[in-house]
Short mmCIF file of C-alpha atoms in Angstrom, two decimals:
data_model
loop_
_atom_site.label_atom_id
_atom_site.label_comp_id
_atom_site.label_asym_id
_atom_site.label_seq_id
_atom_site.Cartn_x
_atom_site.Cartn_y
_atom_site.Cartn_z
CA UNK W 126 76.83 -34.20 98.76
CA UNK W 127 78.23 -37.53 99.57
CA UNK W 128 78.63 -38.82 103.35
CA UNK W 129 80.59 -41.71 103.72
CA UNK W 130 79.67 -44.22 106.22
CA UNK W 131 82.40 -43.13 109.20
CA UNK W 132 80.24 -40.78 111.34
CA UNK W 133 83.13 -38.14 112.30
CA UNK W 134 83.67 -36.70 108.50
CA UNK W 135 81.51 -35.52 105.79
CA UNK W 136 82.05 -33.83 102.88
CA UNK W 137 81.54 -33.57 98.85
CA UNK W 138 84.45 -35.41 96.62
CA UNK W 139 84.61 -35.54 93.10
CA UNK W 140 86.98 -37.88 91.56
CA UNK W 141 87.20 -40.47 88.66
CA UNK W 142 89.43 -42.22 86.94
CA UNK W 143 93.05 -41.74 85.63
CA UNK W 144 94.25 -43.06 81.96
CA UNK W 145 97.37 -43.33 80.42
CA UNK W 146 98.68 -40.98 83.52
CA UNK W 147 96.90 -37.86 82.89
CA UNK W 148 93.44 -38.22 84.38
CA UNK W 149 93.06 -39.38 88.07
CA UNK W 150 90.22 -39.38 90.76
CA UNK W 151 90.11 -36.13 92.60
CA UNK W 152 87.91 -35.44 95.78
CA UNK W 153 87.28 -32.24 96.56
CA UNK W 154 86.95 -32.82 100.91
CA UNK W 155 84.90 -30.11 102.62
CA UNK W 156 86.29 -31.63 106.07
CA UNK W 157 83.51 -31.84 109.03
CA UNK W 158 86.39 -33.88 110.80
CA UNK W 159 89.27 -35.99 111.01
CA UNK W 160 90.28 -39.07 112.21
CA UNK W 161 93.39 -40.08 114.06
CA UNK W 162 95.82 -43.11 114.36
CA UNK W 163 96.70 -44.91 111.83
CA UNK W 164 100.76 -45.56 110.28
CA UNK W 165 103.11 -43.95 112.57
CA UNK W 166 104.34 -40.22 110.82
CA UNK W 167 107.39 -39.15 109.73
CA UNK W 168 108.72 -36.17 107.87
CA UNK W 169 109.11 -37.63 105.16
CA UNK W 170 105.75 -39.37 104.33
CA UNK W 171 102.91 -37.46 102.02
CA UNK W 172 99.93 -39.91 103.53
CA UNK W 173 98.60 -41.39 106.29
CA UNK W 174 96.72 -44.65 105.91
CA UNK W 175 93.98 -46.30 108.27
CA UNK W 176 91.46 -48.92 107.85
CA UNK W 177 88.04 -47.94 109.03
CA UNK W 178 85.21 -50.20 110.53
CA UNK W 179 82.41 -48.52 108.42
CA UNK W 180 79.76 -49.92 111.37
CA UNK W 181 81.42 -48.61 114.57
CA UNK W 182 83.47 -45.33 112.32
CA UNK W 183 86.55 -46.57 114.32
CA UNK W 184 89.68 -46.82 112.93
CA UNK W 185 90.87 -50.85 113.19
CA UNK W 186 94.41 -51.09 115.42
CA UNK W 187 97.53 -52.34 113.45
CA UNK W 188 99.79 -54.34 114.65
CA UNK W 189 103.59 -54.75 113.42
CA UNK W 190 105.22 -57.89 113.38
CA UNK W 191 108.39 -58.54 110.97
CA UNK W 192 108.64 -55.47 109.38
CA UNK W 193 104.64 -55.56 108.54
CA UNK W 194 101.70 -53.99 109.76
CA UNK W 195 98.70 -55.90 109.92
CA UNK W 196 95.19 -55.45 111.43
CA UNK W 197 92.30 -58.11 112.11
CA UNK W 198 89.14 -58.00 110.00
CA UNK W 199 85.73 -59.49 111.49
CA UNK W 200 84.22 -61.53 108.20
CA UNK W 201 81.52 -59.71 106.63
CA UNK W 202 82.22 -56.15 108.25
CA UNK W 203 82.64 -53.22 105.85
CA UNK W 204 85.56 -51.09 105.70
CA UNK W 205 87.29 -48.26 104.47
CA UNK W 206 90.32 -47.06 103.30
CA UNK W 207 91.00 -43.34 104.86
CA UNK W 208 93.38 -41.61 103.29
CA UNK W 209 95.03 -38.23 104.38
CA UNK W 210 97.35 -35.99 102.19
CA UNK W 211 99.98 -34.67 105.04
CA UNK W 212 101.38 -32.46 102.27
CA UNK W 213 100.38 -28.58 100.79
CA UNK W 214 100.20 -29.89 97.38
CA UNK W 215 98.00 -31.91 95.88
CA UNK W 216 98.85 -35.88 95.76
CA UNK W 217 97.50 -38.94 93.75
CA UNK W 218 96.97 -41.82 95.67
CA UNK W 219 96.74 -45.23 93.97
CA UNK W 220 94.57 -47.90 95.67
CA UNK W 221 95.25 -51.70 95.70
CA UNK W 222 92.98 -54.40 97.51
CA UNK W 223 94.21 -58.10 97.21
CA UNK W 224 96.95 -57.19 94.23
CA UNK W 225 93.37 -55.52 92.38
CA UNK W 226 93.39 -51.49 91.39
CA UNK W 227 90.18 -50.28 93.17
CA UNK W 228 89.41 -47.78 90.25
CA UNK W 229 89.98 -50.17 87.18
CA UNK W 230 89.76 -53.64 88.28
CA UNK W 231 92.76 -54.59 86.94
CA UNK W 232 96.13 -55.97 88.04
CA UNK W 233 97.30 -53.36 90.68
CA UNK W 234 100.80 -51.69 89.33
CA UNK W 235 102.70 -48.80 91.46
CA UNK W 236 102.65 -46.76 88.52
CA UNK W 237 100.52 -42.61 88.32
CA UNK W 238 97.63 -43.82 86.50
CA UNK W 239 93.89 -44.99 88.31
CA UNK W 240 94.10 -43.33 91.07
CA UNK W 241 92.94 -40.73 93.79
CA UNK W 242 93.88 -37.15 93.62
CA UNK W 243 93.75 -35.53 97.08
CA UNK W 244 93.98 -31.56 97.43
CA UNK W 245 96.78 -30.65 100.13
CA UNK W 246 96.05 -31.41 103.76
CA UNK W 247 92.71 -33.22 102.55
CA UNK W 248 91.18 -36.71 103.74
CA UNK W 249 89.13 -39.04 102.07
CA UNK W 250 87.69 -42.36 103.03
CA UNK W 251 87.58 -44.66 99.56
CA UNK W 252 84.73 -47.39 101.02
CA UNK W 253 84.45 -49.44 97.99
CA UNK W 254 85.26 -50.90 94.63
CA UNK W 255 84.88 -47.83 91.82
CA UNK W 256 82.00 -49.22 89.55
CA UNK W 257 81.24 -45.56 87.78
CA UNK W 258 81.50 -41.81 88.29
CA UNK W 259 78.45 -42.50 90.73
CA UNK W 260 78.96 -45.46 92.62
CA UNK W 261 81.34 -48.10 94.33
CA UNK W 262 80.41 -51.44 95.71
CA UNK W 263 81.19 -51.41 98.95
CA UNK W 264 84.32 -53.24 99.90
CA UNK W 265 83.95 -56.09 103.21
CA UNK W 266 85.87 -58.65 104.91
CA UNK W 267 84.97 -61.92 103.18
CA UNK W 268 86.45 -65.47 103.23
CA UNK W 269 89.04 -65.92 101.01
CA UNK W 270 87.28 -68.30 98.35
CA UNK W 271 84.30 -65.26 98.16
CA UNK W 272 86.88 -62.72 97.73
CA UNK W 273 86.81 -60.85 94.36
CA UNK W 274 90.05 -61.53 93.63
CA UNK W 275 89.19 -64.90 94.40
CA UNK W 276 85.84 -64.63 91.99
CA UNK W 277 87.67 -63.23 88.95
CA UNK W 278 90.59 -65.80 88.90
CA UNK W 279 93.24 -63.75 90.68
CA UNK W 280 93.60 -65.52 94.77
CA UNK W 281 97.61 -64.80 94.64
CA UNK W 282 97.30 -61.30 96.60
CA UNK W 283 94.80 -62.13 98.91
CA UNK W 284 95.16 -60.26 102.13
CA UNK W 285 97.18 -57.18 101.26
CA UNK W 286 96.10 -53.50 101.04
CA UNK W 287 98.53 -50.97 99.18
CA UNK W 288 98.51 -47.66 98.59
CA UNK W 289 101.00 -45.84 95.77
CA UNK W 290 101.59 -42.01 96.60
CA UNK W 291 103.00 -39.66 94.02
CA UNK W 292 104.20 -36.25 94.03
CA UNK W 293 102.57 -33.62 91.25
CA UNK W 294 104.84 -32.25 88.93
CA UNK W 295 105.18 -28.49 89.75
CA UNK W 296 104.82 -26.05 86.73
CA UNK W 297 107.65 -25.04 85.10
CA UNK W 298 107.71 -20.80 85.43
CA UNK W 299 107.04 -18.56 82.66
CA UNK W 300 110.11 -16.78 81.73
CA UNK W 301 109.40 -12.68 81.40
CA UNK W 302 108.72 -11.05 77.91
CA UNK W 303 111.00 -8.67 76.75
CA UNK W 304 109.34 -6.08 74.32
CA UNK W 305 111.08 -2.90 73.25
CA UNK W 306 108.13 -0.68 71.64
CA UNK W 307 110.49 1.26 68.84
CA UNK W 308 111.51 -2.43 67.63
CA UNK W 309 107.93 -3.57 67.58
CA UNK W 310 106.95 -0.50 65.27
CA UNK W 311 109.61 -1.42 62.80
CA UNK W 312 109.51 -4.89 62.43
CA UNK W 313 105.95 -5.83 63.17
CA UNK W 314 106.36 -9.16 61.67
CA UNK W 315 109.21 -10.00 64.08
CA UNK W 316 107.81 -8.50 67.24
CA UNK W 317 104.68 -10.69 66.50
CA UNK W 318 106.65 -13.73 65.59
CA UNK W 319 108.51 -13.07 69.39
CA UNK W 320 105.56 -12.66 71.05
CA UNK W 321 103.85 -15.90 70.15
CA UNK W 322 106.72 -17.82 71.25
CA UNK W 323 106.84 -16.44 74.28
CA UNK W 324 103.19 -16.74 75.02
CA UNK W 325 103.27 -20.56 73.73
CA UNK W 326 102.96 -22.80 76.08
CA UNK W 327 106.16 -24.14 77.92
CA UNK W 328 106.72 -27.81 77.65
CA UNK W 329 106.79 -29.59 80.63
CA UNK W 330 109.39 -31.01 82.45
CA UNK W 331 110.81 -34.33 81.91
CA UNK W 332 111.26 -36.81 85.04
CA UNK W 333 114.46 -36.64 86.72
CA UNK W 334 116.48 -39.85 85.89
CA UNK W 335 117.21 -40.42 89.45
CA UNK W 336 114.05 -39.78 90.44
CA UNK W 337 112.79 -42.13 88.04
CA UNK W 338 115.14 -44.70 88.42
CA UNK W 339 116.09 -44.78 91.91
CA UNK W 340 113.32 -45.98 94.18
CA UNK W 341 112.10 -44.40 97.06
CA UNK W 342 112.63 -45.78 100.85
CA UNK W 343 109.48 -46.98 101.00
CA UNK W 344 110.11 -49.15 98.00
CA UNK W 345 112.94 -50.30 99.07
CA UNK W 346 111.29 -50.77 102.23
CA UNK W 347 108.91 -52.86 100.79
CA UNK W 348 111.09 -55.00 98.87
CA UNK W 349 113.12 -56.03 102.10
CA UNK W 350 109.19 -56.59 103.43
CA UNK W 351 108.89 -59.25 100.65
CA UNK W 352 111.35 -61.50 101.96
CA UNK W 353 110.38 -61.38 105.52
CA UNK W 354 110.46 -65.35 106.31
CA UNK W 355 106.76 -67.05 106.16
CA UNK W 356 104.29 -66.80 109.04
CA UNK W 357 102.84 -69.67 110.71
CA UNK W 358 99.92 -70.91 108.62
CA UNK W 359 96.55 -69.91 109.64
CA UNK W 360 93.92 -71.93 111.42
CA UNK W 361 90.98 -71.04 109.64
CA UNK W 362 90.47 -69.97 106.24
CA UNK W 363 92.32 -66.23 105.17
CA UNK W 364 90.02 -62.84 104.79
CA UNK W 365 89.59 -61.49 101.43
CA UNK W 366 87.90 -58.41 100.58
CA UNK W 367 84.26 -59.13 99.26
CA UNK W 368 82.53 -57.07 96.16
CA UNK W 369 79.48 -55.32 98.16
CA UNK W 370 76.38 -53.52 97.58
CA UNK W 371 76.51 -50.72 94.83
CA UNK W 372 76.85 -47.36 97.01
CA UNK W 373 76.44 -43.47 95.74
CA UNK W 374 79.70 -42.18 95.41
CA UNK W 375 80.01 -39.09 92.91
CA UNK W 376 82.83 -38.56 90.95
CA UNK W 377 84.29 -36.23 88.21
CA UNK W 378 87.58 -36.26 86.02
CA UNK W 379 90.64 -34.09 86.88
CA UNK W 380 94.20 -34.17 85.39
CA UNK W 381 96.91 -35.27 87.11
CA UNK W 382 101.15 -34.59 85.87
CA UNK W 383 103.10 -37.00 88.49
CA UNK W 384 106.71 -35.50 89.24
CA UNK W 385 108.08 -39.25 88.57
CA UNK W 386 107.13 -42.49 87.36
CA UNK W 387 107.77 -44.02 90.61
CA UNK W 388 105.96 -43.27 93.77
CA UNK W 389 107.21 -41.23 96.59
CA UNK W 390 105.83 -43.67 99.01
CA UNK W 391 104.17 -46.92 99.47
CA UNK W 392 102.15 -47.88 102.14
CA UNK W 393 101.23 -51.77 102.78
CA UNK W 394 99.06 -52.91 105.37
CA UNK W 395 98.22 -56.46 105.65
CA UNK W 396 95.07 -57.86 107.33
CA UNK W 397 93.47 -61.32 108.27
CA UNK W 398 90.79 -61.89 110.77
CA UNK W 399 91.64 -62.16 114.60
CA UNK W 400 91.72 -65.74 115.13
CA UNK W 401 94.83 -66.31 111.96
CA UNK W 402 96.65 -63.10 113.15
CA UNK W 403 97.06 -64.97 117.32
CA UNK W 404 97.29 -68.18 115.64
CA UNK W 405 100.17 -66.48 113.47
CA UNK W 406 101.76 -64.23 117.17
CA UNK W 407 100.87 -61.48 114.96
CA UNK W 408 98.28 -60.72 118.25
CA UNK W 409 99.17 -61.90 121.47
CA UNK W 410 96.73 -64.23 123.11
CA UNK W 411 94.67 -63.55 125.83
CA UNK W 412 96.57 -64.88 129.09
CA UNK W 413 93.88 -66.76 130.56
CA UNK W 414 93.35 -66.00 134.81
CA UNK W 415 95.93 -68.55 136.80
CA UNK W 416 94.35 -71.81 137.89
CA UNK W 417 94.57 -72.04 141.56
CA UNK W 418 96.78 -75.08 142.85
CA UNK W 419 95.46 -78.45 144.15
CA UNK W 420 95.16 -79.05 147.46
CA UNK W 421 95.25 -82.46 148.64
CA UNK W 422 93.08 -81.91 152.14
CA UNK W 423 90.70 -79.11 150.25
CA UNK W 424 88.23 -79.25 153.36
CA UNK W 425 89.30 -76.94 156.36
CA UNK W 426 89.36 -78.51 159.63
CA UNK W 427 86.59 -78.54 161.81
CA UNK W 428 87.14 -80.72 165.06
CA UNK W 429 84.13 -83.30 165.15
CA UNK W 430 81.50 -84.61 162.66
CA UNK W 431 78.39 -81.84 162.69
CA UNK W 432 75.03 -81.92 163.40
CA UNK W 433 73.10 -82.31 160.19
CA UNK W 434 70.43 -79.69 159.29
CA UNK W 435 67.63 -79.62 161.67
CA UNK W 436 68.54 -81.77 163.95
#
């Protein structure tokens, strides 16, 4: 049993890693509860995606500005990265923090391989860095230069959290088995030639072209994201995410067959502490209360000088 740190869900997940496309992280969520906010819905989306304050279990607010979302990180808070399949089916979820693949450590690629498999209509809170099938170090808000991108040579992505969701291949259906009895009797060798074709194994489907070469709104989306113009630069030094303390987190090996080499959607949420996102008008600042004007006589009227205390 494995409680994450968010008080409102618990429940067992087993998951690990994905090679070469076949294998992927699966948790298996026995729900307590679920959390709510996060990207706006729409019909068409497979996941939701929300940052979560690990210390408080509250989801951080986002914040759009030029075609981004964004929400504020306090340095040195942990977080998490809850993720909820809105679909029947089951979905793999690939994670990126800072440009970084949370399962392998490599260079982050939108691509079905490391990833998290999520059963339909299941959530799962990913809270840190995968280090085995039984722990994660926990991932924090950390100053850029203490970052692990930063640490292992790779500052370029700093900031940016991504998630990759693909669609599972559905299983091609079994055509029926025609046997006529008589025929069987006379040519056995036939009839048992027939039937272990038909009981092989059908081959799976390939990727639809389109599918595969077409990308999805959300990529294209994201592309037209890329070349939002610059924001102001920030004041003090950008948040990165931090390599934490080594966590329990058990996980197991499933296989995973995506329906297309390129994801269905991809969600992007950008983040920076408070301070850079109002010096940015990503957050608007505080309107401080209305000085009162000066008044050039401030002392009201009184007739005559006064008697002075105890006189």
């Amino acid at each position: 049993m494995h409680a994450p740190a968010t008080p409102v869900s618990a429940f067992f997940s087993a998951c690990l890693h994905q090679r070469l496309g076949i294998k992927a992280l699966a948790s298996l969520a026995l729900l307590a509860g679920s959390l709510v906010g996060g990207l706006p819905a729409q019909a068409s989306q497979l996941a939701d995606v929300q940052i979560i304050d690990r210390s408080s279990g509250q989801r951080l607010p986002l914040y759009y500005h030029q075609g981004e979302y964004w929400v504020a990180g306090q340095p040195g808070s942990s977080y998490a990265v809850d993720i909820k399949n809105r679909s029947r089916g089951r979905i793999l979820a690939v994670l990126s923090i800072d440009g970084i693949n949370a399962i392998s450590g490599q260079a982050a690629a939108a691509v079905p391989d490391d990833g998290y498999v999520l059963g339909g209509r299941q959530q799962w809170a990913i809270s840190g860095w995968r280090k085995s099938d039984q722990q994660v170090a926990a991932f924090y808000f950390s100053h850029s230069d203490d970052s692990y991108a930063a640490r292992t040579g790779r500052p370029r992505d700093i900031g940016v959290i991504g998630v990759a969701v693909f669609r599972e291949r559905e299983p091609q259906p079994q055509p029926p088995i025609l046997r006529n009895r008589e025929a069987q009797k006379s040519s056995a060798p036939a009839a048992e030639a027939s039937s272990a074709d038909s009981a092989a194994p059908a081959m799976p489907p390939p990727a639809s072209p389109a599918a595969s070469a077409a990308p999805s709104a959300a990529v294209a989306a994201e592309s037209r994201q890329a070349t939002a113009p610059a924001a102001p630069a920030p004041v003090a030094p950008r948040l990165g995410t931090g390599h934490g303390a080594l966590e329990r987190s058990v996980t197991r090996t499933t296989e995973f067959h995506s329906a297309s080499s390129s994801p269905a959607q991809i969600i992007r949420i950008r983040y920076d502490s408070h301070a850079n996102l109002v010096a940015q008008g990503i957050i608007r600042a505080p309107q401080s209360a209305a000085q009162p004007a000066p008044r050039p006589f401030p002392a009201s009227p009184s007739g005559y000088v006064p008697d002075p205390p105890a006189y």
